[in-house]
Tab-separated table of N, CA and C in Angstrom:
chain	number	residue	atom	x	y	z
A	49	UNK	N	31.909	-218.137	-161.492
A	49	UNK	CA	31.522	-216.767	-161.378
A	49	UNK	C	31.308	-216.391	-159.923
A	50	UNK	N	30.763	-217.184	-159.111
A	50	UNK	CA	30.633	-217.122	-157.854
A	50	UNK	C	31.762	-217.085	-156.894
A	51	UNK	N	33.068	-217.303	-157.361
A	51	UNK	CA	34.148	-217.249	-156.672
A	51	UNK	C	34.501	-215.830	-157.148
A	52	UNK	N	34.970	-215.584	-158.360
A	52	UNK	CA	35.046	-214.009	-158.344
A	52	UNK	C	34.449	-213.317	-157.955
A	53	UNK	N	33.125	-213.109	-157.397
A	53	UNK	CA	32.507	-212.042	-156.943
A	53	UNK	C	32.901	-212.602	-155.066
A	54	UNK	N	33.313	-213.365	-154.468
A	54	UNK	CA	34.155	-213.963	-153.239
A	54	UNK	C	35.021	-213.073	-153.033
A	55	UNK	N	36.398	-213.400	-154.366
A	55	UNK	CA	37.139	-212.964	-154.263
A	55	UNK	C	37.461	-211.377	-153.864
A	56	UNK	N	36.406	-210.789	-155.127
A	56	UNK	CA	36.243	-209.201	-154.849
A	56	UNK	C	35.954	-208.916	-153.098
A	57	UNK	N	35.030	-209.786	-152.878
A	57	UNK	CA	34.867	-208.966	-151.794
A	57	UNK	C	35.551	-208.932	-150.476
A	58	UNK	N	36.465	-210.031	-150.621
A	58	UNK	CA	37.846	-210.199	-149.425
A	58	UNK	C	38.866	-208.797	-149.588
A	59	UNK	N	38.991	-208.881	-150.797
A	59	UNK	CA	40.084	-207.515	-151.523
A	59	UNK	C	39.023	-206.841	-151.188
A	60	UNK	N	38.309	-205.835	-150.664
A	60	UNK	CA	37.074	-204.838	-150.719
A	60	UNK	C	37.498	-204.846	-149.570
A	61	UNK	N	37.318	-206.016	-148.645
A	61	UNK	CA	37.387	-205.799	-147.653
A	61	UNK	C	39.027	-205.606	-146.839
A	62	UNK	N	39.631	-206.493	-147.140
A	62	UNK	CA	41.625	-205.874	-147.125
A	62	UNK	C	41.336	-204.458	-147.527
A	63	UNK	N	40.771	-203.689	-148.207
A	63	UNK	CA	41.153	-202.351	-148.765
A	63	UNK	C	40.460	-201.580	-147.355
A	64	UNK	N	39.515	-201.963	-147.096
A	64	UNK	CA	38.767	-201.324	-146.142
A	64	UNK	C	39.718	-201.549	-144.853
A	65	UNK	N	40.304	-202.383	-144.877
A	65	UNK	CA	41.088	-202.434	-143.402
A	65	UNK	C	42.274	-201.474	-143.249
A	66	UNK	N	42.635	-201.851	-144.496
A	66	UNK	CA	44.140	-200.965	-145.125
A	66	UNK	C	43.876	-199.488	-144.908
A	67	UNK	N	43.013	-199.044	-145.610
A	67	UNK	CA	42.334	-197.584	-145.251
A	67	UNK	C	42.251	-197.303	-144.277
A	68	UNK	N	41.542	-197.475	-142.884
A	68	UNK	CA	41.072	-197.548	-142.184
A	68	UNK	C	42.316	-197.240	-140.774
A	69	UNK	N	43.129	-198.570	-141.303
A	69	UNK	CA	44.334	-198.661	-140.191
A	69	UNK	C	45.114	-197.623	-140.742
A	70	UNK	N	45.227	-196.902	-141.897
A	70	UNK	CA	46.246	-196.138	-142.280
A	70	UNK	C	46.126	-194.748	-141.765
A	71	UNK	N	44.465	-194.719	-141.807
A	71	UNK	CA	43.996	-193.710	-141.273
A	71	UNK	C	44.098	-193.146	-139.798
A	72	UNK	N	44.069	-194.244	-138.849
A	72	UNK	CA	44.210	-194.342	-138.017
A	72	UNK	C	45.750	-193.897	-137.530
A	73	UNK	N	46.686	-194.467	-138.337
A	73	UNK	CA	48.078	-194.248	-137.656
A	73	UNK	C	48.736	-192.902	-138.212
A	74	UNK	N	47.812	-192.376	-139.468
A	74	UNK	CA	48.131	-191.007	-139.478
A	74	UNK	C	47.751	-189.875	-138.553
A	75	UNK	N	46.151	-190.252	-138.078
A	75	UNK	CA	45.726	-189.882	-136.688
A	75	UNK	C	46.705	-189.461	-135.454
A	76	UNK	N	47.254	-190.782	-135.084
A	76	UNK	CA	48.281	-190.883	-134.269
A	76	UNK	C	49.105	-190.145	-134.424
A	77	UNK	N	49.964	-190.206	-135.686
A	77	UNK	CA	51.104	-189.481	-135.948
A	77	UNK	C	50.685	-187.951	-135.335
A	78	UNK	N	49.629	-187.451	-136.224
A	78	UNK	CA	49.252	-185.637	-136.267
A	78	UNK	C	49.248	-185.533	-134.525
A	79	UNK	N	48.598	-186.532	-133.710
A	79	UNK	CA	47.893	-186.280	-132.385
A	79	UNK	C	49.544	-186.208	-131.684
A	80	UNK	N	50.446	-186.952	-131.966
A	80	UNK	CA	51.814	-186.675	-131.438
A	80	UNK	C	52.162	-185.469	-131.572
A	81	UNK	N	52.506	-185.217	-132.889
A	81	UNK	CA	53.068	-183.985	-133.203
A	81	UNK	C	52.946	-182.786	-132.847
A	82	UNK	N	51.425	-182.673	-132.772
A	82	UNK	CA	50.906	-181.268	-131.776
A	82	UNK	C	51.110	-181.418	-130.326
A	83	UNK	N	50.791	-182.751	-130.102
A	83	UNK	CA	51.026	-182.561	-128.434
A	83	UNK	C	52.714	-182.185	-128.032
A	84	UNK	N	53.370	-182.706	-128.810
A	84	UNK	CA	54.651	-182.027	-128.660
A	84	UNK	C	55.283	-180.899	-128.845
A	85	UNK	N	54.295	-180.373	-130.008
A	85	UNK	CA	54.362	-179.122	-129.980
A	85	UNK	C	53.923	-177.716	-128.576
A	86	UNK	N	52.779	-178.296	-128.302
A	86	UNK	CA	51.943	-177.895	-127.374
A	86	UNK	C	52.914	-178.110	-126.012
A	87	UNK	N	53.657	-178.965	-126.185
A	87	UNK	CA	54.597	-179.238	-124.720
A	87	UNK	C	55.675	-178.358	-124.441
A	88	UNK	N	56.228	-177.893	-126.447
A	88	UNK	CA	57.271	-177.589	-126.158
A	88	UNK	C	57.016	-175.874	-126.075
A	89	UNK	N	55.738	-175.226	-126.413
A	89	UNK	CA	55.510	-173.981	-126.016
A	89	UNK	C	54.748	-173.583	-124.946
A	90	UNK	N	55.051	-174.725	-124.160
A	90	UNK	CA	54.326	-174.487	-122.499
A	90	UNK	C	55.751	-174.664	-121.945
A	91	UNK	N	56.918	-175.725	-122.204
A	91	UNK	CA	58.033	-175.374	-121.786
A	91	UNK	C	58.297	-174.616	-122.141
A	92	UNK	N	58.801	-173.698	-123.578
A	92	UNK	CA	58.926	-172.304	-123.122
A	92	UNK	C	58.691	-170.697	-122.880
A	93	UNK	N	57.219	-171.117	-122.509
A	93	UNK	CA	56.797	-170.208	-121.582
A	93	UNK	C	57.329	-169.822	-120.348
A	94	UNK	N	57.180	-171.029	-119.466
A	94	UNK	CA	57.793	-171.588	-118.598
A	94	UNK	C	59.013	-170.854	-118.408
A	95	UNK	N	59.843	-171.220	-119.313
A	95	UNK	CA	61.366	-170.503	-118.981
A	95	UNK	C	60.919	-169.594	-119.401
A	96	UNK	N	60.624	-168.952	-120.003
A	96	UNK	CA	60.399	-167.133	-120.081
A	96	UNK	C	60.120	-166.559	-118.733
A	97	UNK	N	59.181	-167.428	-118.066
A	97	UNK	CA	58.572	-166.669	-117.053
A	97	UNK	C	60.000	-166.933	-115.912
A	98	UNK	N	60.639	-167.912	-116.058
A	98	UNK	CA	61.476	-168.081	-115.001
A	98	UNK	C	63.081	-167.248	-115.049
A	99	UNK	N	63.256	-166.919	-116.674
A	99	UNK	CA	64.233	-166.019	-117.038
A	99	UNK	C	63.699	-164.608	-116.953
A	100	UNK	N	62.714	-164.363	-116.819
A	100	UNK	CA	62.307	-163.060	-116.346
A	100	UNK	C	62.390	-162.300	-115.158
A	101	UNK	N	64.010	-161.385	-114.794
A	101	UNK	CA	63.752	-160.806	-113.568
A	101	UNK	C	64.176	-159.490	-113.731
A	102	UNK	N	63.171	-158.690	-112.938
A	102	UNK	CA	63.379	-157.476	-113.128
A	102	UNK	C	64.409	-156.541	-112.242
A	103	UNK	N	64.706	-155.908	-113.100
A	103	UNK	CA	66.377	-155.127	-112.920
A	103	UNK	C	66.143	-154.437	-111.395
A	104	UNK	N	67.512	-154.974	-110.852
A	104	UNK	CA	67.621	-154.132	-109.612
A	104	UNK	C	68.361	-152.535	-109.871
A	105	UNK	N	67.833	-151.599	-109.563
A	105	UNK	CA	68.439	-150.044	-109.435
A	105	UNK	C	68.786	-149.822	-108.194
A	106	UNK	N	69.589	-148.890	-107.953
A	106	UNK	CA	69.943	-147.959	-106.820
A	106	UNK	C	70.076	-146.908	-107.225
A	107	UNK	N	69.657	-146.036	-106.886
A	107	UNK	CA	69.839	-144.184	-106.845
A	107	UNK	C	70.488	-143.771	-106.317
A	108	UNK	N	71.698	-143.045	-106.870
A	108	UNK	CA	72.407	-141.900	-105.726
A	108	UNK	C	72.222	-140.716	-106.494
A	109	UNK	N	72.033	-139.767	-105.015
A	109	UNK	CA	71.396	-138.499	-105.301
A	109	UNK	C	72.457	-138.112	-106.251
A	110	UNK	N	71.409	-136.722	-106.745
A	110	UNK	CA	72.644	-135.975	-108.077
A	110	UNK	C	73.464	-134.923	-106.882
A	111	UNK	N	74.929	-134.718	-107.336
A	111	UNK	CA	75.826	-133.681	-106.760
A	111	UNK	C	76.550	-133.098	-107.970
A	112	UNK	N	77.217	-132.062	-107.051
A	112	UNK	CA	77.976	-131.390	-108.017
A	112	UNK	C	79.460	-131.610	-107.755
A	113	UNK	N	80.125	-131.437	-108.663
A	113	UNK	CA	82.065	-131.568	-108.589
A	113	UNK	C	82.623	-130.562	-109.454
A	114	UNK	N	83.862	-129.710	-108.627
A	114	UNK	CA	84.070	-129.192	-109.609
A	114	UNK	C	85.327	-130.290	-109.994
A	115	UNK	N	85.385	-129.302	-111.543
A	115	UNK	CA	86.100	-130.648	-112.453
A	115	UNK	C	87.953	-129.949	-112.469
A	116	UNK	N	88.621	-130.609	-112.670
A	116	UNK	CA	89.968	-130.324	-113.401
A	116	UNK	C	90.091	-129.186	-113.952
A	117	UNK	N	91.136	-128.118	-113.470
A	117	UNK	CA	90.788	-126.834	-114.199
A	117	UNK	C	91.499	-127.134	-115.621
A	118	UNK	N	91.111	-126.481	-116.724
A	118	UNK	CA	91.033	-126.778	-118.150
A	118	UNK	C	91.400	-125.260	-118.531
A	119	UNK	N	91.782	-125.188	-119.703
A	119	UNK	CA	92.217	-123.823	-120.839
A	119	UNK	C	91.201	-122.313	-120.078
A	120	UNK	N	89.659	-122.845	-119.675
A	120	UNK	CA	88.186	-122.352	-119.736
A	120	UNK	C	88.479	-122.134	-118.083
A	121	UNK	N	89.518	-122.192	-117.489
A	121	UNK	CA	89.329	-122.092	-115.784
A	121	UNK	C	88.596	-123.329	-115.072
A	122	UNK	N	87.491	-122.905	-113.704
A	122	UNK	CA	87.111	-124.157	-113.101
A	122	UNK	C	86.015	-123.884	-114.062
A	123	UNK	N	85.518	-125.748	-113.996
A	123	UNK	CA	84.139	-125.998	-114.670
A	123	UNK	C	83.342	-126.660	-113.423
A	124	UNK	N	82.247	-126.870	-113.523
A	124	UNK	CA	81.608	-127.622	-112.726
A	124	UNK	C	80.808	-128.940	-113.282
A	125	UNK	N	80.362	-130.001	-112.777
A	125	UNK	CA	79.850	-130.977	-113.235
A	125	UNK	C	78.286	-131.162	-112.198
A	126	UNK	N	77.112	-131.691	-112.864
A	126	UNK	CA	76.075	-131.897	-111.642
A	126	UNK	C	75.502	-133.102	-112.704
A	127	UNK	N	75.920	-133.921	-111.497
A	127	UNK	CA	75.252	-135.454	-111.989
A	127	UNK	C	74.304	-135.720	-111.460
A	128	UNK	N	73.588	-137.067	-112.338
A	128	UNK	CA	72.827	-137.735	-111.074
A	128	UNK	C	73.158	-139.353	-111.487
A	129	UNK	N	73.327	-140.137	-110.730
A	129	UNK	CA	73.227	-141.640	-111.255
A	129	UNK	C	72.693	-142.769	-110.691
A	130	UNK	N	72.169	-143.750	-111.817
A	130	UNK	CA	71.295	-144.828	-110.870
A	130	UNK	C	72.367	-146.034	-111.324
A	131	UNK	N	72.435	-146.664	-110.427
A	131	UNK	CA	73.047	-148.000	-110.829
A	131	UNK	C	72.476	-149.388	-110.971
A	132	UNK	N	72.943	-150.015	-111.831
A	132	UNK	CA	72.140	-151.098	-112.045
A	132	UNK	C	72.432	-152.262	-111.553
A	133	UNK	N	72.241	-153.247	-110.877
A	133	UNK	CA	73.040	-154.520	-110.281
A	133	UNK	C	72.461	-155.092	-110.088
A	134	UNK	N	73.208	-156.200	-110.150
A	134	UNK	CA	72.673	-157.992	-110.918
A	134	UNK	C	71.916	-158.820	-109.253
A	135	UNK	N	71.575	-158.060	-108.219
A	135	UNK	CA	70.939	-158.426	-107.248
A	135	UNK	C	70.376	-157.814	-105.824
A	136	UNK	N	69.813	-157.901	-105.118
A	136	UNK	CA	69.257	-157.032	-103.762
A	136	UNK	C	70.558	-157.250	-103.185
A	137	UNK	N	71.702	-157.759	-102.710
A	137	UNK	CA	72.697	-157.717	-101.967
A	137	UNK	C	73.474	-157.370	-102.467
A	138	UNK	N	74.110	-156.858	-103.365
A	138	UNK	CA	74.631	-155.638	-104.131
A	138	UNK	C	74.402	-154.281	-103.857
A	139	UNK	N	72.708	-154.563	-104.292
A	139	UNK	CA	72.178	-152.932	-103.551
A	139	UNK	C	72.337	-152.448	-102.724
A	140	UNK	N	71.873	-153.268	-101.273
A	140	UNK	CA	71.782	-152.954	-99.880
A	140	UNK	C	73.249	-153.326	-99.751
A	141	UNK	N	74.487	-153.735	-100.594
A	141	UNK	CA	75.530	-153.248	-99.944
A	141	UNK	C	75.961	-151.445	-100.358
A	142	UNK	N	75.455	-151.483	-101.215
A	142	UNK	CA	75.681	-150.068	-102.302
A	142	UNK	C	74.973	-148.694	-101.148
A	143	UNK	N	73.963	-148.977	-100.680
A	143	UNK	CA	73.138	-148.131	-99.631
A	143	UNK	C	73.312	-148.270	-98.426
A	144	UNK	N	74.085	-149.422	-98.169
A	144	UNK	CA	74.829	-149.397	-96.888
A	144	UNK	C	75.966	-148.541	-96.364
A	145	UNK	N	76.428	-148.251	-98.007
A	145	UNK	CA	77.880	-147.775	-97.632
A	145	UNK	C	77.720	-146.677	-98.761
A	146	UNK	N	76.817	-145.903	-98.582
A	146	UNK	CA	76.559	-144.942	-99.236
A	146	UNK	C	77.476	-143.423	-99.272
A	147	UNK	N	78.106	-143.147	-97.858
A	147	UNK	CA	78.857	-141.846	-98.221
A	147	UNK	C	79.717	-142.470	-98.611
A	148	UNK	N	80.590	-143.752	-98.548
A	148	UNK	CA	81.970	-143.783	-98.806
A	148	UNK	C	81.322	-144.144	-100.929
A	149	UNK	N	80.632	-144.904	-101.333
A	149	UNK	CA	79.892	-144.210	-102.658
A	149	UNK	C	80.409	-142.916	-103.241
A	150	UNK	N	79.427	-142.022	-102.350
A	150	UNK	CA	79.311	-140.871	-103.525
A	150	UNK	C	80.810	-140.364	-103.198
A	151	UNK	N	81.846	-140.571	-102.333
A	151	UNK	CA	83.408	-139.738	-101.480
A	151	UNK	C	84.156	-140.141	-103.131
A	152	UNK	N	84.079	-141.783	-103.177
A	152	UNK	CA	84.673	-142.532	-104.399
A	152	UNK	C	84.707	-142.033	-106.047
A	153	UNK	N	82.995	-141.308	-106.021
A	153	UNK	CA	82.328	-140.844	-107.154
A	153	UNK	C	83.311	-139.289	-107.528
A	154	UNK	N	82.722	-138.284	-105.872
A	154	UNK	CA	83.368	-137.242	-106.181
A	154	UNK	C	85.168	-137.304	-106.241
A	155	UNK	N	86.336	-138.053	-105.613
A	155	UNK	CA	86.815	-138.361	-106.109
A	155	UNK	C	87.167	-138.771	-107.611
A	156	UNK	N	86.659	-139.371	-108.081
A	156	UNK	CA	86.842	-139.908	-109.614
A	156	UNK	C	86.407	-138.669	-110.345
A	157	UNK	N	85.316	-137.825	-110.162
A	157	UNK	CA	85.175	-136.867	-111.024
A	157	UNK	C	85.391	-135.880	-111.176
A	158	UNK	N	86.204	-135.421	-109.714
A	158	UNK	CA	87.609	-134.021	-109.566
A	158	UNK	C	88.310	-134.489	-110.815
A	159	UNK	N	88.910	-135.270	-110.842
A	159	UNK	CA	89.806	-135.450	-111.784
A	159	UNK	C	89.748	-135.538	-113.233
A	160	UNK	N	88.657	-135.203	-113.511
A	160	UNK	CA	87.951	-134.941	-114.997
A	160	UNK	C	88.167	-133.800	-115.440
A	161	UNK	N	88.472	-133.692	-116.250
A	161	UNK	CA	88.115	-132.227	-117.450
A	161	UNK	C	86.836	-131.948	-118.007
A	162	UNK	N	86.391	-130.993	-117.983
A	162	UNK	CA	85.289	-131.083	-118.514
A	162	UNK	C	85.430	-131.751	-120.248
A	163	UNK	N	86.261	-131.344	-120.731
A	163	UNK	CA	86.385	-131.464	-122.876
A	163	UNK	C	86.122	-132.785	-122.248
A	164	UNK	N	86.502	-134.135	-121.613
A	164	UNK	CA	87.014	-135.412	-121.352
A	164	UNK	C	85.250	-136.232	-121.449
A	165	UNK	N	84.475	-135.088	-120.470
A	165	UNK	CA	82.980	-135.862	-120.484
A	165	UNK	C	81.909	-135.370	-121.014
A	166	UNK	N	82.113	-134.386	-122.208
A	166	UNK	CA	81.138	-133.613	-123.089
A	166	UNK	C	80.565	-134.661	-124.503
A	167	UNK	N	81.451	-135.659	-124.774
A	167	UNK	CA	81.440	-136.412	-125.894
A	167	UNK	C	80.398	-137.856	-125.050
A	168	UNK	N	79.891	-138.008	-125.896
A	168	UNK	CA	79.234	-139.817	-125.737
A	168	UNK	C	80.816	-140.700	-125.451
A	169	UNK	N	81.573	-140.987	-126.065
A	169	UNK	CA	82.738	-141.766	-125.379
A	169	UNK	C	83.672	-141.409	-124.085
A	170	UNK	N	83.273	-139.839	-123.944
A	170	UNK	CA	83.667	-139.838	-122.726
A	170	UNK	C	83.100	-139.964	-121.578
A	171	UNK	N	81.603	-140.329	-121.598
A	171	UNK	CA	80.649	-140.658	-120.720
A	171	UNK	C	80.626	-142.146	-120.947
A	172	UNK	N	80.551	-142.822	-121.653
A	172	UNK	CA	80.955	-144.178	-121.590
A	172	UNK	C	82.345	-144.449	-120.732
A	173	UNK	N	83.350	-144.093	-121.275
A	173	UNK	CA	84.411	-144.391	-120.744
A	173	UNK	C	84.240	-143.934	-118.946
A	174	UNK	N	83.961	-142.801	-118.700
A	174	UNK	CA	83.680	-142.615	-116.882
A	174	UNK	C	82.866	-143.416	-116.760
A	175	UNK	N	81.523	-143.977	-117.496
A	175	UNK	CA	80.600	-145.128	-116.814
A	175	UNK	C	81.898	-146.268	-116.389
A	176	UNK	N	82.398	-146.706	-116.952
A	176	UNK	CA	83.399	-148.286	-116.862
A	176	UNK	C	83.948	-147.900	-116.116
A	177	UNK	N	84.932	-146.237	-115.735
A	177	UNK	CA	85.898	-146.059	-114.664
A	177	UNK	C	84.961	-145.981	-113.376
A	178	UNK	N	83.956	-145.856	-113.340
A	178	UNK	CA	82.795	-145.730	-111.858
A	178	UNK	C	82.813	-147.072	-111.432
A	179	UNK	N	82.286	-147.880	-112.634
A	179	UNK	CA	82.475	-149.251	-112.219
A	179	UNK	C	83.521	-149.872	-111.394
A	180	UNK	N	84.394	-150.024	-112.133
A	180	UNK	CA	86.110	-150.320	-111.775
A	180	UNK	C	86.419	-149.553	-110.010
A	181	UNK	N	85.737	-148.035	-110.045
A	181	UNK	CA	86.240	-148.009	-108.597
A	181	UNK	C	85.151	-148.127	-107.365
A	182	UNK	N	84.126	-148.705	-107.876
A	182	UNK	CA	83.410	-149.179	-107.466
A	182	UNK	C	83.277	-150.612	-106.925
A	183	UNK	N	84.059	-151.236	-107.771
A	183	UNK	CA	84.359	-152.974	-107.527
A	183	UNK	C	85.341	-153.090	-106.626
A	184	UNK	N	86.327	-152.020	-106.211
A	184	UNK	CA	87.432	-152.340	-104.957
A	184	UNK	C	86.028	-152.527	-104.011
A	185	UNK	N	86.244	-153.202	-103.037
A	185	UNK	CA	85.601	-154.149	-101.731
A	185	UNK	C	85.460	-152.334	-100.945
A	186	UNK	N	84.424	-152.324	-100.395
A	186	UNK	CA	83.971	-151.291	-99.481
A	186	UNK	C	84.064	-151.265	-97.651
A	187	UNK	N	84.130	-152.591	-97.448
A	187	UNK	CA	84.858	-152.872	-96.284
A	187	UNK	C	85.254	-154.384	-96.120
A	188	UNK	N	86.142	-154.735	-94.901
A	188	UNK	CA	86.451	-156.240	-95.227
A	188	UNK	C	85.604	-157.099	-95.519
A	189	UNK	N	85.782	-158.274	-95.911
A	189	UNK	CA	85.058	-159.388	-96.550
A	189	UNK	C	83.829	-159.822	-96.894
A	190	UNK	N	84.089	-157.925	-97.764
A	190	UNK	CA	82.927	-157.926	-98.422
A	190	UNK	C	82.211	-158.796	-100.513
A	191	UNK	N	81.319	-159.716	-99.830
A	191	UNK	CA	81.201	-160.270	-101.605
A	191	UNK	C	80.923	-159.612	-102.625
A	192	UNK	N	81.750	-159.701	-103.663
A	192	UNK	CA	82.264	-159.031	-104.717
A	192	UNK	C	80.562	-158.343	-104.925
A	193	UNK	N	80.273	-156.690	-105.882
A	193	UNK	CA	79.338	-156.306	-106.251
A	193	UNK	C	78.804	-156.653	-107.746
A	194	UNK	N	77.988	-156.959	-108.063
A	194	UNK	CA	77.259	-157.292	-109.171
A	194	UNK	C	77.066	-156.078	-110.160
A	195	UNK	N	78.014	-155.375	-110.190
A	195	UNK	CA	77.300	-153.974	-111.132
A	195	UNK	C	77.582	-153.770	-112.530
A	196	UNK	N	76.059	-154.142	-113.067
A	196	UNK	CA	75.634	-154.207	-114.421
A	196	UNK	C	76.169	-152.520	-115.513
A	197	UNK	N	75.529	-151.962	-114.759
A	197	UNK	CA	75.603	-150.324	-115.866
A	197	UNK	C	75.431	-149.185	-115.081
A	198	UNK	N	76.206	-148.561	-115.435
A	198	UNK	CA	76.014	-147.051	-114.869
A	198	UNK	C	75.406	-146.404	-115.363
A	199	UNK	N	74.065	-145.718	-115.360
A	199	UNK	CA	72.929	-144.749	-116.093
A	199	UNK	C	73.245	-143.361	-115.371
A	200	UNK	N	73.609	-142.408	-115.648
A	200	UNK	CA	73.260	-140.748	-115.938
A	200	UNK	C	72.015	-140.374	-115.966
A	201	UNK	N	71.339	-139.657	-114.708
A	201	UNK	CA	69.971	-139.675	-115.232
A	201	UNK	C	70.208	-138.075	-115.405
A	202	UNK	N	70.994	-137.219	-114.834
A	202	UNK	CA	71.087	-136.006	-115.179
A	202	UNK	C	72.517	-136.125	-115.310
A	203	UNK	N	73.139	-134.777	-115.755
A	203	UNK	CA	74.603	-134.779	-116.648
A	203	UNK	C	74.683	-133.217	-116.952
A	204	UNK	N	75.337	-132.244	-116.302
A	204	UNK	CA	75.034	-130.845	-116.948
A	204	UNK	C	76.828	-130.570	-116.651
A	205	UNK	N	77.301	-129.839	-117.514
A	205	UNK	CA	79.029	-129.884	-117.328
A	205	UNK	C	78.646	-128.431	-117.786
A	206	UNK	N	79.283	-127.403	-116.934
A	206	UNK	CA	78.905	-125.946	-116.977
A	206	UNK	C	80.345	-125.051	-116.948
């Protein structure tokens, strides 16, 4: 009788270890898991903060053009536009070379009709053609311009 109550208490005690260590390495496990978690939303924070840059603009003043004479005689156009580009040396080339800019602009928009830029696709479509003559080089070996979007901040076709 004295050995069975031995016995019990080795197994009592294996159970207590068993428990104990199991407990322990589930511990572990959870204490990993968050810390990795915790790592991986401090890394990306991190890149948020480092993918975060705020948009370069340039302003050119608003003018007027008259447009393509049409069915309606002359029309006139009075814009204004900011441009958007993918860096400060873009810009300060954009404001460097500012009359030959807006010469390019009023150019491109003599040649408009008014019916051509009254519609949303036809103001899209002149945003991309501004672009396009905007990207020929402004004087020699000059690095290519970064220009994101053309914004309209005023637009009146009269």
């Amino acid at each position: 009788m004295a050995e069975a109550s031995g016995g019990s208490k080795k197994l009592l005690w294996i159970m207590i270890v068993l428990v104990l260590l199991s407990s322990a390495g589930a511990a572990a496990a959870i204490y990993l898991v968050l810390d990795q978690r915790g790592g991986n939303a401090e890394n990306g924070e991190t890149q948020q903060k480092v993918e975060h840059v705020p948009p370069v603009f340039t302003r050119i003043d608003p003018f007027t053009v008259n447009l393509a004479d049409d069915r309606y005689g002359s029309r006139l156009l009075y814009t204004g536009i900011t441009l958007r580009v993918g860096n400060e040396q873009s810009k300060a080339i954009i404001e460097e070379h500012m009359p030959q800019v807006r010469s390019r602009l009023l150019i491109l928009l003599s040649g408009k009709q008014a019916n051509e830029l009254t519609s949303t696709e036809g103001k899209e479509e002149l945003a991309q053609a501004i672009i396009s003559r905007l990207n020929v080089p402004l004087t020699e070996n000059q690095p290519p311009l970064d220009l994101r979007e053309v914004l309209f901040t005023e637009f009146i076709v009269q």
